[in-house]
Tab-separated table of C-alpha atoms in Angstrom:
chain	number	residue	atom	x	y	z
A	1322	MET	CA	0.000	0.000	0.000
A	1323	SER	CA	1.482	3.332	-1.072
A	1324	ASN	CA	1.823	6.354	1.216
A	1325	GLU	CA	-1.092	7.949	-0.647
A	1326	GLN	CA	-3.215	4.852	-0.057
A	1327	LYS	CA	-2.241	4.897	3.625
A	1328	CYS	CA	-3.824	8.327	4.074
A	1329	PHE	CA	-7.041	6.727	5.330
A	1330	VAL	CA	-5.041	4.978	8.060
A	1331	LEU	CA	-3.496	8.257	9.190
A	1332	GLN	CA	-6.899	9.947	9.373
A	1333	ARG	CA	-8.550	7.064	11.233
A	1334	THR	CA	-5.759	6.788	13.800
A	1335	LYS	CA	-5.838	10.595	14.177
A	1336	ASN	CA	-9.547	10.325	15.035
A	1337	LEU	CA	-8.676	7.871	17.806
A	1338	GLN	CA	-5.686	9.800	19.129
A	1339	GLU	CA	-7.611	13.065	19.362
A	1340	ILE	CA	-9.932	11.528	21.939
A	1341	ALA	CA	-7.222	12.443	24.455
A	1342	ALA	CA	-8.280	16.081	23.983
A	1343	TRP	CA	-11.905	15.362	24.976
A	1344	PRO	CA	-14.249	17.224	25.001
A	1345	ASN	CA	-12.432	19.065	22.222
A	1346	SER	CA	-12.587	16.114	19.859
A	1347	ALA	CA	-15.034	14.085	17.808
A	1348	VAL	CA	-16.482	10.689	18.729
A	1349	PRO	CA	-14.384	7.892	17.180
A	1350	ILE	CA	-16.055	4.824	15.669
A	1351	ALA	CA	-14.976	1.217	16.210
A	1352	ALA	CA	-16.438	-2.104	15.106
A	1353	GLN	CA	-16.117	-5.860	15.094
A	1354	VAL	CA	-16.298	-7.283	11.571
A	1355	ASN	CA	-15.089	-10.900	11.780
A	1356	GLU	CA	-17.659	-12.276	9.364
A	1357	LEU	CA	-18.009	-9.172	7.204
A	1358	ILE	CA	-14.424	-9.380	5.920
A	1359	PRO	CA	-14.685	-12.690	4.007
A	1360	GLU	CA	-18.186	-11.852	2.754
A	1361	LEU	CA	-17.281	-8.411	1.376
A	1362	CYS	CA	-14.049	-9.691	-0.150
A	1363	LYS	CA	-15.680	-12.873	-1.526
A	1364	VAL	CA	-12.919	-15.105	-0.138
A	1365	PRO	CA	-13.624	-18.444	1.644
A	1366	TYR	CA	-13.463	-18.230	5.424
A	1367	ASP	CA	-11.100	-21.201	5.798
A	1368	TYR	CA	-8.575	-19.610	3.434
A	1369	LEU	CA	-8.574	-16.302	5.313
A	1370	TYR	CA	-8.704	-17.763	8.822
A	1371	ARG	CA	-6.341	-20.711	8.344
A	1372	ASP	CA	-4.343	-20.687	5.133
A	1373	SER	CA	-3.058	-17.136	4.676
A	1374	GLY	CA	-2.441	-14.565	7.374
A	1375	SER	CA	-1.210	-12.171	4.701
A	1376	ALA	CA	-4.450	-12.444	2.715
A	1377	MET	CA	-6.443	-11.845	5.907
A	1378	ALA	CA	-4.394	-8.719	6.653
A	1379	GLU	CA	-4.934	-7.432	3.112
A	1380	CYS	CA	-8.694	-8.056	3.201
A	1381	THR	CA	-8.918	-6.447	6.640
A	1382	ALA	CA	-7.223	-3.295	5.319
A	1383	LEU	CA	-9.583	-3.164	2.323
A	1384	VAL	CA	-12.700	-3.474	4.513
A	1385	TRP	CA	-11.286	-0.976	7.004
A	1386	GLU	CA	-10.871	1.602	4.253
A	1387	TYR	CA	-14.206	0.814	2.581
A	1388	THR	CA	-16.396	1.045	5.692
A	1389	GLY	CA	-14.985	4.339	6.994
A	1390	ILE	CA	-14.627	2.945	10.530
A	1391	ASP	CA	-11.760	4.233	12.702
A	1392	SER	CA	-10.763	1.042	14.502
A	1393	PHE	CA	-11.428	-2.684	14.266
A	1394	ARG	CA	-11.712	-4.511	17.590
A	1395	GLY	CA	-9.321	-7.345	18.295
A	1396	THR	CA	-7.895	-7.443	14.745
A	1397	ASN	CA	-11.060	-9.363	13.807
A	1398	LEU	CA	-9.605	-12.841	13.878
A	1399	ASP	CA	-11.181	-15.863	15.591
A	1400	VAL	CA	-9.477	-14.728	18.773
A	1401	TYR	CA	-11.182	-17.316	20.984
A	1402	ASN	CA	-9.324	-20.179	19.323
A	1403	PHE	CA	-5.577	-19.523	19.114
A	1404	GLU	CA	-4.560	-20.599	22.629
A	1405	ALA	CA	-6.796	-23.667	22.545
A	1406	GLU	CA	-5.459	-24.752	19.159
A	1407	SER	CA	-1.828	-24.206	20.192
A	1408	THR	CA	-2.219	-26.617	23.069
A	1409	GLY	CA	-3.774	-29.336	20.909
A	1410	ALA	CA	-7.537	-28.688	20.871
A	1411	LYS	CA	-9.257	-29.361	17.559
A	1412	ILE	CA	-10.585	-26.355	15.627
A	1413	ASN	CA	-13.142	-26.877	12.872
A	1414	PHE	CA	-12.760	-24.713	9.759
A	1415	TYR	CA	-15.497	-23.966	7.239
A	1416	LYS	CA	-15.705	-22.318	3.846
A	1417	GLY	CA	-18.880	-20.428	4.751
A	1418	HIS	CA	-18.502	-19.281	8.344
A	1419	ILE	CA	-16.029	-18.510	11.097
A	1420	PRO	CA	-13.987	-21.368	12.668
A	1421	ASP	CA	-14.853	-22.739	16.093
A	1422	VAL	CA	-13.486	-25.195	18.621
A	1423	ASP	CA	-14.807	-28.752	18.303
A	1424	ARG	CA	-17.640	-28.805	20.848
A	1425	ASN	CA	-18.454	-32.493	20.337
A	1426	HIS	CA	-15.314	-33.594	22.142
A	1427	PHE	CA	-13.674	-31.115	24.487
A	1428	PHE	CA	-9.908	-31.169	24.937
A	1429	ILE	CA	-10.166	-31.434	28.723
A	1430	GLN	CA	-12.371	-34.242	29.988
A	1431	SER	CA	-11.092	-34.737	33.561
A	1432	GLU	CA	-8.271	-33.981	35.974
A	1433	ASP	CA	-6.131	-36.520	34.099
A	1434	ASP	CA	-5.993	-34.153	31.122
A	1435	LEU	CA	-4.689	-31.074	32.934
A	1436	ASP	CA	-1.071	-31.777	31.994
A	1437	LYS	CA	-2.068	-31.291	28.348
A	1438	ILE	CA	-2.563	-27.581	29.022
A	1439	ARG	CA	0.708	-25.990	27.965
A	1440	PHE	CA	2.117	-23.635	25.380
A	1441	ASN	CA	3.938	-25.661	22.761
A	1442	GLY	CA	5.975	-22.878	21.203
A	1443	LEU	CA	5.716	-20.388	18.356
A	1444	GLU	CA	5.379	-23.155	15.751
A	1445	SER	CA	2.295	-24.692	17.380
A	1446	GLY	CA	-1.224	-24.392	16.010
A	1447	ARG	CA	-1.769	-21.234	13.969
A	1448	ILE	CA	0.807	-19.146	15.809
A	1449	PRO	CA	2.881	-18.815	12.597
A	1450	TYR	CA	-0.300	-17.582	10.843
A	1451	LEU	CA	-0.838	-15.028	13.619
A	1452	ILE	CA	2.717	-13.719	13.292
A	1453	GLU	CA	2.361	-13.561	9.494
A	1454	PHE	CA	-0.930	-11.643	9.814
A	1455	SER	CA	0.500	-9.112	12.258
A	1456	LYS	CA	3.646	-8.451	10.235
A	1457	ARG	CA	1.695	-8.025	6.989
A	1458	GLN	CA	-0.782	-5.697	8.693
A	1459	ASN	CA	2.136	-3.589	9.899
A	1460	GLU	CA	3.551	-3.460	6.348
A	1461	LEU	CA	0.194	-2.435	4.878
A	1462	CYS	CA	-0.912	0.134	7.414
A	1463	GLY	CA	2.265	1.219	9.173
A	1464	LEU	CA	0.773	0.319	12.540
A	1465	GLU	CA	2.116	-1.951	15.240
A	1466	GLN	CA	-0.998	-3.761	16.493
A	1467	PHE	CA	-0.716	-6.648	18.926
A	1468	PRO	CA	-3.444	-9.295	18.533
A	1469	ALA	CA	-6.252	-9.853	21.015
A	1470	PHE	CA	-6.562	-13.153	22.884
A	1471	CYS	CA	-9.040	-15.254	24.813
A	1472	ALA	CA	-9.507	-14.529	28.527
A	1473	PRO	CA	-9.060	-17.408	31.019
A	1474	TRP	CA	-12.790	-17.966	31.703
A	1475	SER	CA	-13.775	-18.156	28.032
A	1476	LEU	CA	-10.699	-20.248	27.258
A	1477	ALA	CA	-11.760	-22.710	29.968
A	1478	CYS	CA	-15.193	-22.884	28.336
A	1479	ASN	CA	-13.555	-23.737	25.004
A	1480	LEU	CA	-11.234	-26.363	26.473
A	1481	TYR	CA	-13.587	-27.982	28.998
A	1482	GLY	CA	-17.091	-26.898	27.909
A	1483	TYR	CA	-19.260	-24.075	29.235
A	1484	GLU	CA	-21.701	-26.420	31.011
A	1485	ASN	CA	-18.848	-28.261	32.748
A	1486	VAL	CA	-17.208	-25.024	33.869
A	1487	VAL	CA	-20.426	-23.639	35.350
A	1488	MET	CA	-21.319	-26.924	37.055
A	1489	ASP	CA	-17.852	-27.251	38.597
A	1490	ALA	CA	-17.965	-23.637	39.795
A	1491	VAL	CA	-20.624	-24.940	42.180
A	1492	GLY	CA	-19.841	-28.649	42.505
A	1493	ASP	CA	-16.040	-28.882	42.270
A	1494	PRO	CA	-14.480	-25.431	42.679
A	1495	GLU	CA	-11.123	-26.898	43.729
A	1496	PHE	CA	-10.705	-28.605	40.342
A	1497	LEU	CA	-11.857	-25.472	38.532
A	1498	HIS	CA	-9.302	-23.307	40.328
A	1499	GLU	CA	-6.570	-25.729	39.289
A	1500	LEU	CA	-7.838	-25.606	35.695
A	1501	PHE	CA	-7.570	-21.819	35.719
A	1502	ARG	CA	-4.114	-21.877	37.292
A	1503	ARG	CA	-2.897	-24.198	34.532
A	1504	ILE	CA	-4.493	-22.036	31.818
A	1505	VAL	CA	-2.887	-18.834	33.093
A	1506	ASP	CA	0.513	-20.138	34.199
A	1507	ASP	CA	1.214	-22.814	31.569
A	1508	LEU	CA	-0.616	-21.552	28.468
A	1509	SER	CA	-1.807	-17.944	28.278
A	1510	ALA	CA	1.078	-16.155	29.995
A	1511	PRO	CA	3.941	-17.965	28.224
A	1512	MET	CA	2.160	-17.684	24.861
A	1513	ILE	CA	1.568	-13.931	25.152
A	1514	LEU	CA	5.125	-13.304	26.365
A	1515	ALA	CA	6.572	-15.317	23.480
A	1516	LEU	CA	4.427	-13.422	20.975
A	1517	ALA	CA	5.387	-10.098	22.550
A	1518	ASP	CA	8.967	-10.878	21.495
A	1519	ALA	CA	7.902	-11.944	17.999
A	1520	ILE	CA	5.335	-9.224	17.188
A	1521	PRO	CA	5.933	-5.485	17.755
A	1522	GLY	CA	3.351	-3.362	19.533
A	1523	CYS	CA	2.629	-5.129	22.816
A	1524	ALA	CA	1.824	-2.035	24.881
A	1525	ALA	CA	-1.212	-3.777	26.386
A	1526	VAL	CA	-3.051	-7.082	26.049
A	1527	SER	CA	-6.716	-7.077	25.026
A	1528	LEU	CA	-8.754	-10.134	25.977
A	1529	VAL	CA	-12.195	-11.243	24.826
A	1530	ASP	CA	-14.511	-12.913	27.308
A	1531	ALA	CA	-18.041	-13.333	25.970
A	1532	TRP	CA	-18.645	-16.485	28.043
A	1533	ALA	CA	-18.260	-14.341	31.188
A	1534	SER	CA	-21.427	-12.386	30.428
A	1535	PRO	CA	-24.565	-12.553	32.616
A	1536	PRO	CA	-26.856	-14.402	32.685
A	1537	MET	CA	-24.417	-17.119	31.503
A	1538	VAL	CA	-22.488	-16.517	34.719
A	1539	SER	CA	-23.408	-15.122	38.112
A	1540	VAL	CA	-21.596	-12.184	39.658
A	1541	ASP	CA	-20.396	-14.576	42.388
A	1542	MET	CA	-18.657	-16.644	39.690
A	1543	ILE	CA	-17.122	-13.518	38.193
A	1544	GLU	CA	-15.719	-12.501	41.557
A	1545	GLU	CA	-14.332	-15.977	42.342
A	1546	PHE	CA	-13.158	-17.250	38.961
A	1547	VAL	CA	-13.032	-14.458	36.369
A	1548	ASP	CA	-11.508	-11.419	38.049
A	1549	PRO	CA	-8.818	-13.220	40.125
A	1550	TYR	CA	-7.365	-15.014	37.109
A	1551	LEU	CA	-7.321	-11.863	35.013
A	1552	LYS	CA	-5.253	-10.338	37.817
A	1553	ARG	CA	-3.076	-13.446	37.975
A	1554	LEU	CA	-2.433	-13.202	34.234
A	1555	ALA	CA	-1.466	-9.530	34.563
A	1556	GLU	CA	1.019	-10.473	37.293
A	1557	LYS	CA	2.529	-13.234	35.154
A	1558	LEU	CA	2.945	-10.767	32.277
A	1559	GLY	CA	5.104	-8.559	34.458
A	1560	GLY	CA	3.110	-5.372	34.379
A	1561	ILE	CA	1.816	-5.390	30.791
A	1562	PRO	CA	-1.730	-3.958	31.154
A	1563	VAL	CA	-4.508	-6.528	30.647
A	1564	ARG	CA	-7.906	-5.347	29.385
A	1565	ASP	CA	-10.855	-7.706	29.372
A	1566	ALA	CA	-13.566	-6.854	26.817
A	1567	GLY	CA	-16.571	-8.227	25.006
A	1568	VAL	CA	-18.565	-8.740	28.209
A	1569	TRP	CA	-22.200	-7.703	28.388
A	1570	GLY	CA	-25.334	-8.491	30.440
A	1571	ILE	CA	-25.725	-5.559	32.869
A	1572	SER	CA	-29.447	-5.327	32.140
A	1573	LYS	CA	-29.927	-9.003	33.074
A	1574	LEU	CA	-28.980	-8.388	36.711
A	1575	ASN	CA	-30.811	-7.082	39.750
A	1576	GLU	CA	-29.839	-3.711	41.181
A	1577	ASN	CA	-27.334	-5.036	43.720
A	1578	ASP	CA	-25.617	-7.362	41.256
A	1579	GLN	CA	-25.529	-4.582	38.663
A	1580	LYS	CA	-23.441	-2.468	41.036
A	1581	ARG	CA	-21.003	-5.336	41.623
A	1582	PHE	CA	-20.769	-6.153	37.920
A	1583	ILE	CA	-20.212	-2.513	36.967
A	1584	GLN	CA	-17.308	-2.327	39.416
A	1585	PHE	CA	-15.818	-5.352	37.669
A	1586	LEU	CA	-16.201	-3.645	34.281
A	1587	LEU	CA	-14.685	-0.406	35.556
A	1588	ARG	CA	-11.377	-1.997	36.556
A	1589	ASN	CA	-10.077	-1.159	33.047
A	1590	GLY	CA	-10.782	2.532	33.614
A	1591	SER	CA	-13.638	2.508	31.131
A	1592	LEU	CA	-17.255	1.408	30.947
A	1593	SER	CA	-18.256	-0.709	27.938
A	1594	VAL	CA	-21.975	-1.285	27.448
A	1595	TYR	CA	-23.247	-3.272	24.482
A	1596	ASP	CA	-26.735	-3.753	23.125
A	1597	PRO	CA	-29.150	-5.096	24.194
A	1598	ASP	CA	-27.936	-3.476	27.431
A	1599	VAL	CA	-27.694	0.059	25.998
A	1600	GLU	CA	-31.293	-0.020	24.801
A	1601	ALA	CA	-32.536	-1.614	28.030
A	1602	LEU	CA	-30.676	0.742	30.377
A	1603	THR	CA	-30.884	3.757	27.977
A	1604	PRO	CA	-27.777	5.565	26.664
A	1605	GLU	CA	-28.556	8.432	29.051
A	1606	TYR	CA	-28.189	6.115	32.064
A	1607	CYS	CA	-24.973	4.658	30.649
A	1608	ARG	CA	-23.567	8.178	30.324
A	1609	LYS	CA	-24.618	8.904	33.908
A	1610	LEU	CA	-22.708	5.827	35.142
A	1611	ALA	CA	-19.594	6.768	33.186
A	1612	THR	CA	-19.687	10.338	34.480
A	1613	GLU	CA	-20.188	9.244	38.086
A	1614	ASN	CA	-17.177	6.925	37.812
A	1615	ASN	CA	-15.048	9.324	35.728
A	1616	SER	CA	-14.700	6.637	33.068
A	1617	MET	CA	-14.502	6.571	29.319
A	1618	LEU	CA	-17.731	5.225	27.808
A	1619	LEU	CA	-18.180	2.721	24.993
A	1620	LEU	CA	-21.690	2.276	23.611
A	1621	GLY	CA	-22.190	-0.790	21.420
A	1622	TYR	CA	-24.950	-0.540	18.822
A	1623	SER	CA	-27.109	-3.571	18.049
A	1624	THR	CA	-26.235	-5.819	15.112
A	1625	SER	CA	-29.854	-6.901	14.732
A	1626	HIS	CA	-31.103	-3.288	14.603
A	1627	LEU	CA	-28.506	-2.442	11.957
A	1628	GLU	CA	-29.664	-5.409	9.864
A	1629	SER	CA	-33.430	-5.027	10.251
A	1630	ALA	CA	-34.094	-1.291	10.613
A	1631	SER	CA	-34.673	1.168	7.786
A	1632	LEU	CA	-32.010	3.742	6.953
A	1633	VAL	CA	-34.026	6.457	8.688
A	1634	GLU	CA	-34.408	4.304	11.821
A	1635	ILE	CA	-30.676	3.594	11.838
A	1636	VAL	CA	-29.884	7.306	11.704
A	1637	GLU	CA	-32.284	8.056	14.567
A	1638	GLN	CA	-30.896	5.286	16.783
A	1639	VAL	CA	-27.263	6.200	16.156
A	1640	LYS	CA	-28.085	9.891	16.681
A	1641	ARG	CA	-29.707	9.094	20.012
A	1642	TYR	CA	-26.803	6.953	21.235
A	1643	VAL	CA	-24.091	9.394	20.154
A	1644	LEU	CA	-25.732	12.586	21.410
A	1645	ALA	CA	-26.555	11.039	24.801
A	1646	GLY	CA	-23.192	9.317	25.111
A	1647	LYS	CA	-21.044	12.333	24.338
A	1648	LYS	CA	-22.868	14.591	26.791
A	1649	GLY	CA	-20.334	14.299	29.574
A	1650	PRO	CA	-16.793	15.057	30.759
A	1651	THR	CA	-15.313	11.699	29.690
A	1652	PRO	CA	-14.805	10.429	26.113
A	1653	LEU	CA	-17.289	8.360	24.141
A	1654	LEU	CA	-16.379	5.581	21.715
A	1655	PHE	CA	-19.215	4.499	19.433
A	1656	PHE	CA	-19.029	0.792	18.654
A	1657	LEU	CA	-20.790	-1.282	16.014
A	1658	ASN	CA	-21.333	-4.721	17.538
A	1659	ASN	CA	-20.172	-7.667	15.422
A	1660	ILE	CA	-21.601	-6.633	12.059
A	1661	GLY	CA	-23.546	-9.459	10.443
A	1662	PRO	CA	-21.974	-10.996	7.326
A	1663	PHE	CA	-24.919	-10.111	5.064
A	1664	THR	CA	-25.654	-6.623	6.393
A	1665	PRO	CA	-26.292	-4.322	3.394
A	1666	VAL	CA	-23.309	-2.035	2.892
A	1667	GLU	CA	-25.526	1.052	2.589
A	1668	LYS	CA	-26.698	0.434	6.154
A	1669	ILE	CA	-23.127	0.284	7.446
A	1670	HIS	CA	-22.211	3.476	5.605
A	1671	THR	CA	-25.363	5.175	6.939
A	1672	ALA	CA	-24.568	4.219	10.545
A	1673	VAL	CA	-20.979	5.450	10.181
A	1674	ALA	CA	-22.130	8.707	8.546
A	1675	ALA	CA	-24.651	9.312	11.351
A	1676	ALA	CA	-22.003	8.696	14.005
A	1677	ARG	CA	-19.632	11.087	12.217
A	1678	THR	CA	-22.315	13.777	11.867
A	1679	TYR	CA	-23.593	13.723	15.446
A	1680	GLY	CA	-20.239	12.834	16.985
A	1681	ALA	CA	-18.634	15.982	15.571
A	1682	GLN	CA	-17.745	18.788	17.950
A	1683	GLY	CA	-20.707	21.092	18.439
A	1684	ALA	CA	-23.216	18.789	16.726
A	1685	ASP	CA	-26.611	18.539	18.419
A	1686	GLU	CA	-30.151	17.296	17.736
A	1687	ASN	CA	-30.664	20.122	15.235
A	1688	THR	CA	-27.606	19.313	13.124
A	1689	PRO	CA	-28.752	18.350	9.605
A	1690	PHE	CA	-27.878	14.906	8.277
A	1691	MET	CA	-27.242	13.929	4.665
A	1692	MET	CA	-27.568	10.314	3.591
A	1693	PRO	CA	-24.282	9.047	2.102
A	1694	GLU	CA	-24.264	8.495	-1.643
């Protein structure tokens, strides 16, 4: 990619960097587009996710430029699978959708299998693919971006099975604690440290943890099994900041548990709220929480609304979220939840244009909006 072609990268990263000057900056836009990339580029999923890290980096850059979004979350790989695959778990690949761990036969069946949990080096699994992807992305965009990884709780669910993890949290917590110790000490920490030497840009480690979202877990489980092992991982990484993301479910909790769960979310110094929680709690309430806790706010806009709503309805919903979210002393990041693979492109462009229009400095409810061409 030539310097002229890289201009979009410079502008998008500038939009993100200027958030440090809040409130004298615009609202940046981020998104998750795992399934959108192969669909827009018309390339089989298994080729992009398994066979060519370079091709995945190139397609990611093309979609990044085409959509007008400032930042893609987690480099948009199947970030739940790399650790599991490196230790020997089977990953199923498909031509028509994203890869997933084999859920018919989990890698860990009993205590006898715990010794199988270990990092097997930079040549194991798709680690070479991950390094190839990151280096090619750096060449294309001039950015050093360290990949995202799977948090200990969600990794345990992939290795041992969600139902088994939840049942043992109640019935055999001693075994579950040992499982988490092995995951952190023998797999996640050594893998991330090895990759930090192989891939530039490890200023912080972003983790995804969808399985740790209420009502799939209780707040008691989060406090006993999720939070402590995130802290343990941070300690093992020697001070590299660890940020857990992709967790939702605030609106599924009672008032007391909401307060406890919000404190867990705030440990990163920011408050991330994703639909359906934003709609249920209202963006105004989310802004109130962020202001009260002096935290940056992320509002995640519904994938289903983006797919099913009319263009006018999309503009109104984005306008509402952005205007409410930016009305405070701490920054707002507008986030498009994992965009569906068959979402019409005009809807994506409309949502981005609405976020740009109403996220601009000085924009308010009376600011005119023009549909993108």
